[in-house]
Each structure stands twice: as C-alpha cells, then as structure tokens.
Coordinates of C-alpha atoms in Angstrom, one line a residue:
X1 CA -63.1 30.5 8.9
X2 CA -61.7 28.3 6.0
X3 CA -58.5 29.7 4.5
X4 CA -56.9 26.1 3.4
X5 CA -56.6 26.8 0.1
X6 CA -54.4 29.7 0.8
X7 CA -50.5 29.5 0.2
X8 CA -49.9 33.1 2.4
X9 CA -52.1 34.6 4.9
X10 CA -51.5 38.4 5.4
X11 CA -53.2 39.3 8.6
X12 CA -53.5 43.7 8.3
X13 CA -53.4 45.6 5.3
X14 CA -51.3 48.3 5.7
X15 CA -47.7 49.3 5.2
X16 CA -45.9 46.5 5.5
X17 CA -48.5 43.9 4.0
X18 CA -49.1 45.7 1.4
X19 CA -45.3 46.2 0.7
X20 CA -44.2 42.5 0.9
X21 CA -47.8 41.5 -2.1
X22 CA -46.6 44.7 -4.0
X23 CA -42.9 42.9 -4.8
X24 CA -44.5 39.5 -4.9
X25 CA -47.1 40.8 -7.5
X26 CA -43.8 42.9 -9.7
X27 CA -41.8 39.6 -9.4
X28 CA -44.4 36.9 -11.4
X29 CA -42.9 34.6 -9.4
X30 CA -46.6 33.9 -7.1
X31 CA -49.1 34.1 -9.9
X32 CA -49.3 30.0 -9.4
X33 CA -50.2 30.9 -5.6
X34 CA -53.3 32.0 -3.9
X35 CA -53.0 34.9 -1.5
X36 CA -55.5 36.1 1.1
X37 CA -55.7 39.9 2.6
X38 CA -57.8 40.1 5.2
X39 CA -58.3 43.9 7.4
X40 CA -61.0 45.3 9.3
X41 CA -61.7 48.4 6.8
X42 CA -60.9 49.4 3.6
X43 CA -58.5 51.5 2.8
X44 CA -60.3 54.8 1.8
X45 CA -58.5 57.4 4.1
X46 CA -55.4 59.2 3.9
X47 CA -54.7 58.4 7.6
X48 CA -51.4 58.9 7.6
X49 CA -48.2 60.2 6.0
X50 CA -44.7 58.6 5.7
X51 CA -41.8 60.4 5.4
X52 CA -38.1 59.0 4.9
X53 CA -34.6 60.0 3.3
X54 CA -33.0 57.8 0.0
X55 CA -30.8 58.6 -2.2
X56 CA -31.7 56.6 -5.0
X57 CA -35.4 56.1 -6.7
X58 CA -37.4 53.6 -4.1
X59 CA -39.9 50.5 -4.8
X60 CA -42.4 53.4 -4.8
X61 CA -41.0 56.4 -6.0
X62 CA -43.7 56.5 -8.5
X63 CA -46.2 57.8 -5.6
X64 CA -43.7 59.8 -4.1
X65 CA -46.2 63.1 -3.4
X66 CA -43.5 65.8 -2.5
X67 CA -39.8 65.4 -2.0
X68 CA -37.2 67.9 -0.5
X69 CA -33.3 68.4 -1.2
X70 CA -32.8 70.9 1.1
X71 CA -33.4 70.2 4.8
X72 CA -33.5 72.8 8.0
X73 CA -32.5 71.8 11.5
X74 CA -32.9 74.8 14.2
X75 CA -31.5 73.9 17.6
X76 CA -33.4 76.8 19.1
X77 CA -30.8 79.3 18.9
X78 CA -29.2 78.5 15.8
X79 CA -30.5 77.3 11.8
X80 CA -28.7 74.6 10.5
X81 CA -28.8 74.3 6.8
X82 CA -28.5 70.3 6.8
X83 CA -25.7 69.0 3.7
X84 CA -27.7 65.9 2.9
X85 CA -25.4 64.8 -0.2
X86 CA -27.5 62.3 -2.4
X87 CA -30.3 62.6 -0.7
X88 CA -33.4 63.3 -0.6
X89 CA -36.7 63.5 2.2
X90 CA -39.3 62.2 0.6
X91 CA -43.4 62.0 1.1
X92 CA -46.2 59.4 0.7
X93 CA -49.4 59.9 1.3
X94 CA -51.4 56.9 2.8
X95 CA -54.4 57.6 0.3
X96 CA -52.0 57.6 -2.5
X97 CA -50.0 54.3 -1.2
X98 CA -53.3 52.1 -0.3
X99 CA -55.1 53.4 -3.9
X100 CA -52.0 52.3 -5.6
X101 CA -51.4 49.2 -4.2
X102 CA -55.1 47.7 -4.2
X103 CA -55.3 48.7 -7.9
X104 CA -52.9 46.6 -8.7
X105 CA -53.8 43.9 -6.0
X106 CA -57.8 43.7 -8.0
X107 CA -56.0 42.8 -11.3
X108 CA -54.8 39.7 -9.4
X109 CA -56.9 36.8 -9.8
X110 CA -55.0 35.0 -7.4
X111 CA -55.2 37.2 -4.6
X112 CA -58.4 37.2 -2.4
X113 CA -59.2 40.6 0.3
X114 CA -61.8 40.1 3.0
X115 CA -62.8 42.3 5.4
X116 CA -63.4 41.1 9.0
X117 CA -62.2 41.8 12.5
X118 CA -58.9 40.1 13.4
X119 CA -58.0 38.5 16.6
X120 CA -55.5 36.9 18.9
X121 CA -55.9 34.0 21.4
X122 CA -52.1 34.3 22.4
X123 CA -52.2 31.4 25.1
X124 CA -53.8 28.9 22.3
X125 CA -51.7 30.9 19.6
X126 CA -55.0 30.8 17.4
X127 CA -55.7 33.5 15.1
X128 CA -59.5 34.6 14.9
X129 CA -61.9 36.3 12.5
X130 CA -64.6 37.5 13.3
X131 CA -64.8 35.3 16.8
X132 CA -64.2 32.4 14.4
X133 CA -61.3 30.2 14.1
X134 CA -58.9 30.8 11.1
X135 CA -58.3 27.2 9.7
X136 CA -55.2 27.5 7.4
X137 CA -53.4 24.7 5.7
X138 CA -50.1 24.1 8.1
X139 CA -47.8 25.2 4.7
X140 CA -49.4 28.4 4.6
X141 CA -47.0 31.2 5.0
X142 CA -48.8 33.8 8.0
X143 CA -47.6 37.5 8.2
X144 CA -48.9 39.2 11.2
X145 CA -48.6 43.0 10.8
X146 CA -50.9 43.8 13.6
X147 CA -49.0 45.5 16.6
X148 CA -49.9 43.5 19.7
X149 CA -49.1 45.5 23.2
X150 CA -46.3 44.4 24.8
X151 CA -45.7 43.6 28.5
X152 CA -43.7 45.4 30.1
X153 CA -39.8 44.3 30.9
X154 CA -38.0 46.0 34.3
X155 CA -34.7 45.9 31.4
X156 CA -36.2 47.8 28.8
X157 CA -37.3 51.1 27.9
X158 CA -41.0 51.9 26.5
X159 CA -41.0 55.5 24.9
X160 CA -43.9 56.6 23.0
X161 CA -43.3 59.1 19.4
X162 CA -46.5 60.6 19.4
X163 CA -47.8 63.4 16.8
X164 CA -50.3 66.0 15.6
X165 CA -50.3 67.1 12.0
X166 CA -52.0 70.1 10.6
X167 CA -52.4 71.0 6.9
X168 CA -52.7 74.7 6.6
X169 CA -53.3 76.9 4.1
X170 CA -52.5 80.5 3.5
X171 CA -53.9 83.1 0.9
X172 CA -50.5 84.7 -0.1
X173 CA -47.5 82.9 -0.7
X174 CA -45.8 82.2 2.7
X175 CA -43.6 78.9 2.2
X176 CA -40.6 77.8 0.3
X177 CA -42.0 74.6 -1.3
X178 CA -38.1 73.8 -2.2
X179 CA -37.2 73.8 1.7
X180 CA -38.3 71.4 4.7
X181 CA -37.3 71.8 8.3
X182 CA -36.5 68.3 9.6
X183 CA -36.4 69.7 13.2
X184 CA -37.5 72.6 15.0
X185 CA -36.7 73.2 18.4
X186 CA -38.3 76.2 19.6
X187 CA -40.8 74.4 21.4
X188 CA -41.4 73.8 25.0
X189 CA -39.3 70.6 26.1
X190 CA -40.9 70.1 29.2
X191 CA -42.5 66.8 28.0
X192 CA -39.7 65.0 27.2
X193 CA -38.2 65.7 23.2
X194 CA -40.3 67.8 21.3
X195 CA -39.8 69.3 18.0
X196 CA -41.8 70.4 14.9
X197 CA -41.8 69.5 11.4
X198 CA -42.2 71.8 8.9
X199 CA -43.2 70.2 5.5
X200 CA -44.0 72.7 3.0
X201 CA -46.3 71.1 -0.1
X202 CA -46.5 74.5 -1.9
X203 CA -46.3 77.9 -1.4
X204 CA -49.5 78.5 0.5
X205 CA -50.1 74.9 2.0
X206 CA -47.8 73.0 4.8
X207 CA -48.2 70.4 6.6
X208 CA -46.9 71.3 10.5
X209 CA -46.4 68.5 12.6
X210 CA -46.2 69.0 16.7
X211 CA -44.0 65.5 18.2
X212 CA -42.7 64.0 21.2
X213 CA -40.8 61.3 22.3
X214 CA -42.7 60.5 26.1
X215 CA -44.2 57.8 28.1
X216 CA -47.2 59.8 28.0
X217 CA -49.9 61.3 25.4
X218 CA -50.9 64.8 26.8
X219 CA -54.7 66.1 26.3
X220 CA -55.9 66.6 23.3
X221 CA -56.1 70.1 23.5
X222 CA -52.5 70.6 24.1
X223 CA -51.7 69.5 20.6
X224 CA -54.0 71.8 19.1
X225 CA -52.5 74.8 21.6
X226 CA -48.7 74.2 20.7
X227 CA -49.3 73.9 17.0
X228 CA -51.5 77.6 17.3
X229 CA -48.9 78.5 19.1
X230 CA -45.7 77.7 16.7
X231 CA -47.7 79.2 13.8
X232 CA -48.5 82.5 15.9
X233 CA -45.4 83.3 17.8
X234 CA -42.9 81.2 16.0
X235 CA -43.0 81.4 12.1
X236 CA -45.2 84.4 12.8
X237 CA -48.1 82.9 10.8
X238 CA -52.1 84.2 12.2
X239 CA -53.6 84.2 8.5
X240 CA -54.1 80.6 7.7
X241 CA -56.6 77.6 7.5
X242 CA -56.4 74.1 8.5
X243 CA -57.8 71.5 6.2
X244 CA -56.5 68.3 7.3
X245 CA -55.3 67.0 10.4
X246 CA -53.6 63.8 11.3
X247 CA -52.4 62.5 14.9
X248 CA -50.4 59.0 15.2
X249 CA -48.9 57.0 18.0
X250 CA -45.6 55.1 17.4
X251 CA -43.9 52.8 20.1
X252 CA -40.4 53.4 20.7
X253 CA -38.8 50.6 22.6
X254 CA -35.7 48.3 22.9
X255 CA -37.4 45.4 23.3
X256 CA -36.8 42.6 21.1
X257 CA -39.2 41.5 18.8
X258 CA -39.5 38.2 17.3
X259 CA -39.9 37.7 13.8
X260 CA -41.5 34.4 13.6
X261 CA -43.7 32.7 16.5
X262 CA -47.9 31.4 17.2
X263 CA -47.0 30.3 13.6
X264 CA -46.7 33.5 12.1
X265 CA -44.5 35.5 10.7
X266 CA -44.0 39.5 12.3
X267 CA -43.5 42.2 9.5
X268 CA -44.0 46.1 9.9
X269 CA -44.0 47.6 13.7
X270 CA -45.4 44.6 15.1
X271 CA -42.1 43.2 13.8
X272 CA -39.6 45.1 14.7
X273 CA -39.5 47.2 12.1
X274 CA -39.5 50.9 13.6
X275 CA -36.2 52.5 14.8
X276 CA -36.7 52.2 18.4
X277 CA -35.0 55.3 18.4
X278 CA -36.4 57.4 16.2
X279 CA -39.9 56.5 15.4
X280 CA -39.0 55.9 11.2
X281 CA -40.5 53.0 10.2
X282 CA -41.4 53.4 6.2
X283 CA -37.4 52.2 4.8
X284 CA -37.0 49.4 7.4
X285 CA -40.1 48.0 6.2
X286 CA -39.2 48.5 2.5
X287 CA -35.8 46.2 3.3
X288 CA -37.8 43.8 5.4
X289 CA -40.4 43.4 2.4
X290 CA -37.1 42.9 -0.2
X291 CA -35.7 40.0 2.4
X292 CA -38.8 38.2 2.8
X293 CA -39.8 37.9 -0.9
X294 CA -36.0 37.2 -2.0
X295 CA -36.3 34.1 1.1
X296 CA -39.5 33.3 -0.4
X297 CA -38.4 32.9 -4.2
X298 CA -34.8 31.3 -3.6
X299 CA -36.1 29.3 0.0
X300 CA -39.7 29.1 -0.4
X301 CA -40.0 30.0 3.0
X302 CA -38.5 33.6 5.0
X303 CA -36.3 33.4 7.8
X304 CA -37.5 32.7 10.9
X305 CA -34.6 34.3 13.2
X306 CA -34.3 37.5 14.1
X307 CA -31.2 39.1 12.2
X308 CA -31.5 42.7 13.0
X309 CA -28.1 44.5 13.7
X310 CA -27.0 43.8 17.3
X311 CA -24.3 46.9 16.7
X312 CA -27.8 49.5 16.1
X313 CA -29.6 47.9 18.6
X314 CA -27.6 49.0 21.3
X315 CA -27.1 51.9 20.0
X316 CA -30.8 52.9 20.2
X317 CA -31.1 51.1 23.8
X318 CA -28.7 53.7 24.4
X319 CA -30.6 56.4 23.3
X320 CA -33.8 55.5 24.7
X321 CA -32.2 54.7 28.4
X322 CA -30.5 58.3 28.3
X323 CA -34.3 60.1 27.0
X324 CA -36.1 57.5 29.4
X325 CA -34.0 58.4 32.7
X326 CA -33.6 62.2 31.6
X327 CA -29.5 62.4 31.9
X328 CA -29.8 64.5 28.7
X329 CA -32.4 66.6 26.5
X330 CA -33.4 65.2 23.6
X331 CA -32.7 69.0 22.1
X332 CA -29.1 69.0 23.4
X333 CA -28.4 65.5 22.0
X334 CA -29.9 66.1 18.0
X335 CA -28.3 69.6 18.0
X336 CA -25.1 67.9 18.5
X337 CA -25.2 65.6 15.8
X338 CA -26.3 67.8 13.0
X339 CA -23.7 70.6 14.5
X340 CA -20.8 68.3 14.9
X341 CA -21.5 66.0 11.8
X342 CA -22.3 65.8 8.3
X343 CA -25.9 65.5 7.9
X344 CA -24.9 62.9 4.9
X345 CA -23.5 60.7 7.8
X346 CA -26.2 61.4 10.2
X347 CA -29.0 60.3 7.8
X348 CA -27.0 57.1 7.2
X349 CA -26.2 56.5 10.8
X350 CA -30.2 56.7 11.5
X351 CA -30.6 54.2 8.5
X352 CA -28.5 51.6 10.0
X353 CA -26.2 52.0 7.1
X354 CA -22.6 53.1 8.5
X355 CA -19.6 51.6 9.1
X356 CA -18.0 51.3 11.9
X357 CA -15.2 54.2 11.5
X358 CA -17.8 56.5 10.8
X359 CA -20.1 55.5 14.0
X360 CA -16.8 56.0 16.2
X361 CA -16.2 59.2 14.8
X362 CA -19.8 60.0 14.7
X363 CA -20.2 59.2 18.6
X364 CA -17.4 60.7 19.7
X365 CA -18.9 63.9 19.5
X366 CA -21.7 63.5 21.7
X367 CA -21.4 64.0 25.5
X368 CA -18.9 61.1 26.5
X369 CA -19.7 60.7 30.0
X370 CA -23.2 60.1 29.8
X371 CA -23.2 58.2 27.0
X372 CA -20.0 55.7 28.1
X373 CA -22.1 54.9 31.3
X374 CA -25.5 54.5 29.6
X375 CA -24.2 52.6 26.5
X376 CA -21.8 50.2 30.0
X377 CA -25.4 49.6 31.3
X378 CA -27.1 48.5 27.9
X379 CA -24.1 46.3 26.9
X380 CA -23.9 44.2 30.1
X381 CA -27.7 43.5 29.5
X382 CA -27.3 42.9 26.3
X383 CA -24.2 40.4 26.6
X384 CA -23.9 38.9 29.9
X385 CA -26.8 36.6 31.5
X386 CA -28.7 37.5 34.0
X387 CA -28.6 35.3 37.0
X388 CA -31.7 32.8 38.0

C-alpha cells in the first residue's frame, strides 16, 4: 500500500490514536501535514467505557457522560466513605468519545481514514494492510497503538484485569445517582482479586461491573452468575433489566515496554500505557498524548526512550509479584489503603503523582513483611544485572 505522501501514520483508531490527532487538530500547528488513520472497523459501537479520577476539567471533559464526587469503598465488613478532595470519578462512553473525535477528524482535509486489516511481520519489522506492504516515506512519524502479545519472561509477572459490565434498569427509583462505589468486596475472592463497581447513571439505571485481577478468564457463564448474584443477595436487587452489557480484557504486567522500535512509535496499552497495577489506562494515555504532540511541535519528532517513572514501576512490580504468588489478598491489601490513608493520597499515589514523603508514609501502612521481601526481590531485578 502507498502511504508516501503521509507525514504520520496512525496504525488503530482508538483511545490513544485518537487522543494524540485530537491535540494535533486543537493545536493548528499540523494543518500543513497530511495524516493517515487507518483501523479495521468504524467506530460505531459503544464498546467500552473509561472511567478515571481528575481534579481539574480534562482534554475531554466536554464528553464527560456522568461524573461522581462521592466515592464508596466496602472492604466486606465495613463501608468506607472515600474523602477524595478535588476530585472527581469521571465517565466516557466509547460511542460518545469515537462520535466526537471523528467529527472533528472529517472537517480535516488534511487527514485521510482507511479502513483495512492491519498487520505485523515482526522478524522483517514490516507493517501490512490488508496482506499488502505499507510503503511509507522514511520521515513519516508511525504510531502503533495495536497491542501485540507479549512473550513471556521467567522475571515478570503477567496478570490479566478482566471484566463484565451490565446496565440495568429498574422501575422505581433504586440508586443514588450522586454516589459511586469504587470497590465492593463482598464477592467471592477465590479467583484471585475480585471486586464490583457500582456506577449509578441515574436513579433507575447502573452500570455493575464484575472484575478480577487473574492469569485466567473464567467461563462465560460465571460472569453472568456473580453479577445475578450481587444484584440478588448483595444490594438486594431481583426487579431489574439489563440493557447493555460490556466485557473487556486488560493486561496487567511489569514488563517493560518500548516506546519506539520496527520503526514505530508505541502509544496507548501497546505502549505502556496501563498501570500494570491497576488496569487504568484512560489518564496515562491523556499525558502520553500531551508529550508526544508538545515533542512534535517544539522537536518535530517524539522521544524515542522510554521515560516512565522507575520509582512506580517498582512499585507496581511489587504489587503484581505479591497478587501473582498469592502472599496477600488483593481484598486485604485495597482495604488497607483506603482504611489507613486519605483517599485524596491514594488517588494520587495510583496516578503516579506523589512525592516521595507521602509514598513512604503511604507504604508504611501496608503489611511490612511481605511487602520488604517482595519489593527486595523486584529491586535486585530491577537494578543489578543478571549474570550470562
């Protein structure tokens, strides 16, 4: 396929694509430059929903379906009424995101969308569409955001986040549309970390979402039986319809990602982008998308090393090698950080955004044993060589 005449290349239209030609389009600073968009589909289902916590009014606030100022955690035995300070959980729907963004993208006469399969010969490092070589001109700019399955390392730790959302309806009022539950507990934790969200959109509609952090998915049917059964036995809830569902698979791992190689640039997931441990992925896009187009209008080019925080990354290898080799419950571990800290500084801490004093203090009020020898393992594979 000929694509020479293109100055970027955007292989994947979806979050984090779409993110990085949404701030190039707001800047002016590319209408001189052709841009080409290239997916399998178009964009005509809300097949998925982002949620994320900010305190001030974000690149997209404007699509910003629901938002919440008062968050719920219940640790199973206890409710937690969370003191978020400034901010706020917010929702975007994925209809609302893609419509918005591709209206703006047809207004562009500089920017081209095609819709093909994509493909990877990664020995070759050639990109294909459609079975046919993508000729580009060697100055384009390439940003793969298509996840590409990773093989396996004996050093890391490969955790799936895996969910299923339900939309349900009720014919009386039932929910408190001002209040979300951020995490819920009183589920069965015999699959590794498993928790509901509880989302309300109104009074009568919610959206409850079943998730785990495992190495496994579990049938099908099991997601459908634990949701039943949190709306039956748990909230109490046998009068209600479903009129959406969604179900989504995010990788939680340690390993590193590269942000440039083959020639491309990595954005989104297939970047590095989701908290390995956590499975949040919309805000760490948003900043990656704000670096790339600041490189790209003061350097012409974006950074080709990988500059993400060594300090969180251990921290979430951490994580992940105490949920992987089961030394603690997920449960036990989340309970103790919204019981022992503000939420304010829990929120931040999951953002990347604290400073040191207030990670010390933070840490130091989670199970020290387990956590000193898990967090001794991570660092000497982080910092000293391995031997040939």
């Amino acid at each position: 396929m000929q694509a020479k005449q293109y100055d970027h290349i955007f292989l994947g239209a979806g979050c984090a694509s779409l993110s990085i030609i949404m701030r190039m389009i707001e800047s002016e600073k590319f209408n001189e430059r052709k841009i080409l968009l290239i997916d399998k589909e178009t964009k005509t289902k809300n097949d998925r929903t982002w949620c994320f916590w900010e305190k001030e009014k974000g690149f997209f606030e404007n699509i910003v379906y629901r938002k919440w100022n008062n968050l719920l955690f219940n640790t199973g035995d206890v409710t937690i009424p969370l003191q978020t300070g400034d901010y706020q959980y917010k929702m975007i729907r994925g209809i609302d995101f893609y419509n918005h963004c591709f209206s703006a993208i047809k207004l562009q006469n500089n920017i081209d969308v095609i819709y093909r399969e994509i493909s990877f010969d990664e020995i070759n490092g050639q990109i294909k569409i459609d079975d046919e070589l993508l000729l580009f001109n060697k100055n384009a700019t390439i940003f793969n955001s298509l996840y590409l399955s990773l093989k396996k390392q004996k050093d890391k730790f490969y955790l799936l986040q895996h969910f299923k959302g339900w939309i349900v309806e009720t014919p009386q009022a039932f929910f408190n549309p001002e209040q979300a539950t951020l995490m819920d507990f009183r589920v069965n934790q015999n699959n590794g970390t498993t928790f509901i969200y509880v989302l309300p959109l109104s009074s009568t509609r919610c959206l409850i979402e079943y998730t785990l952090f495992s190495e496994k998915l579990l049938p099908k049917e099991e997601y459908d039986n634990a949701l039943k059964s949190y709306l039956q036995e748990i909230i109490k809830l046998d009068n209600y319809k479903i009129t959406a569902e969604e179900f989504g698979i995010i990788p939680m791992t340690n390993e590193l990602f590269s942000s440039y190689a083959n020639g491309m640039y990595y954005i989104g997931t297939a970047g590095g982008q989701t908290k390995a441990s956590t499975g949040y992925t919309f805000q760490f896009i948003q900043k990656q998308a704000d670096k790339i187009v600041e490189e790209l209008i003061t350097k012409g080019v974006p950074s080709k090393k990988n500059n993400s925080n060594k300090r969180c990354y251990f921290y979430d290898s951490t994580l992940l090698h105490i949920l992987s080799k089961n030394l603690l419950e997920g449960k036990l571990i989340f309970s103790i950080l919204f019981k022992k800290n503000n939420a304010e500084t829990v929120l931040k801490f999951l953002d990347n955004e604290t400073s040191i004093p207030e990670e010390i203090k933070l840490l130091n009020t989670l199970p020290k044993k387990v956590f000193i020898k898990a967090g001794f393992s991570e660092f000497i594979k982080m910092f000293i060589p391995k031997k040939k």
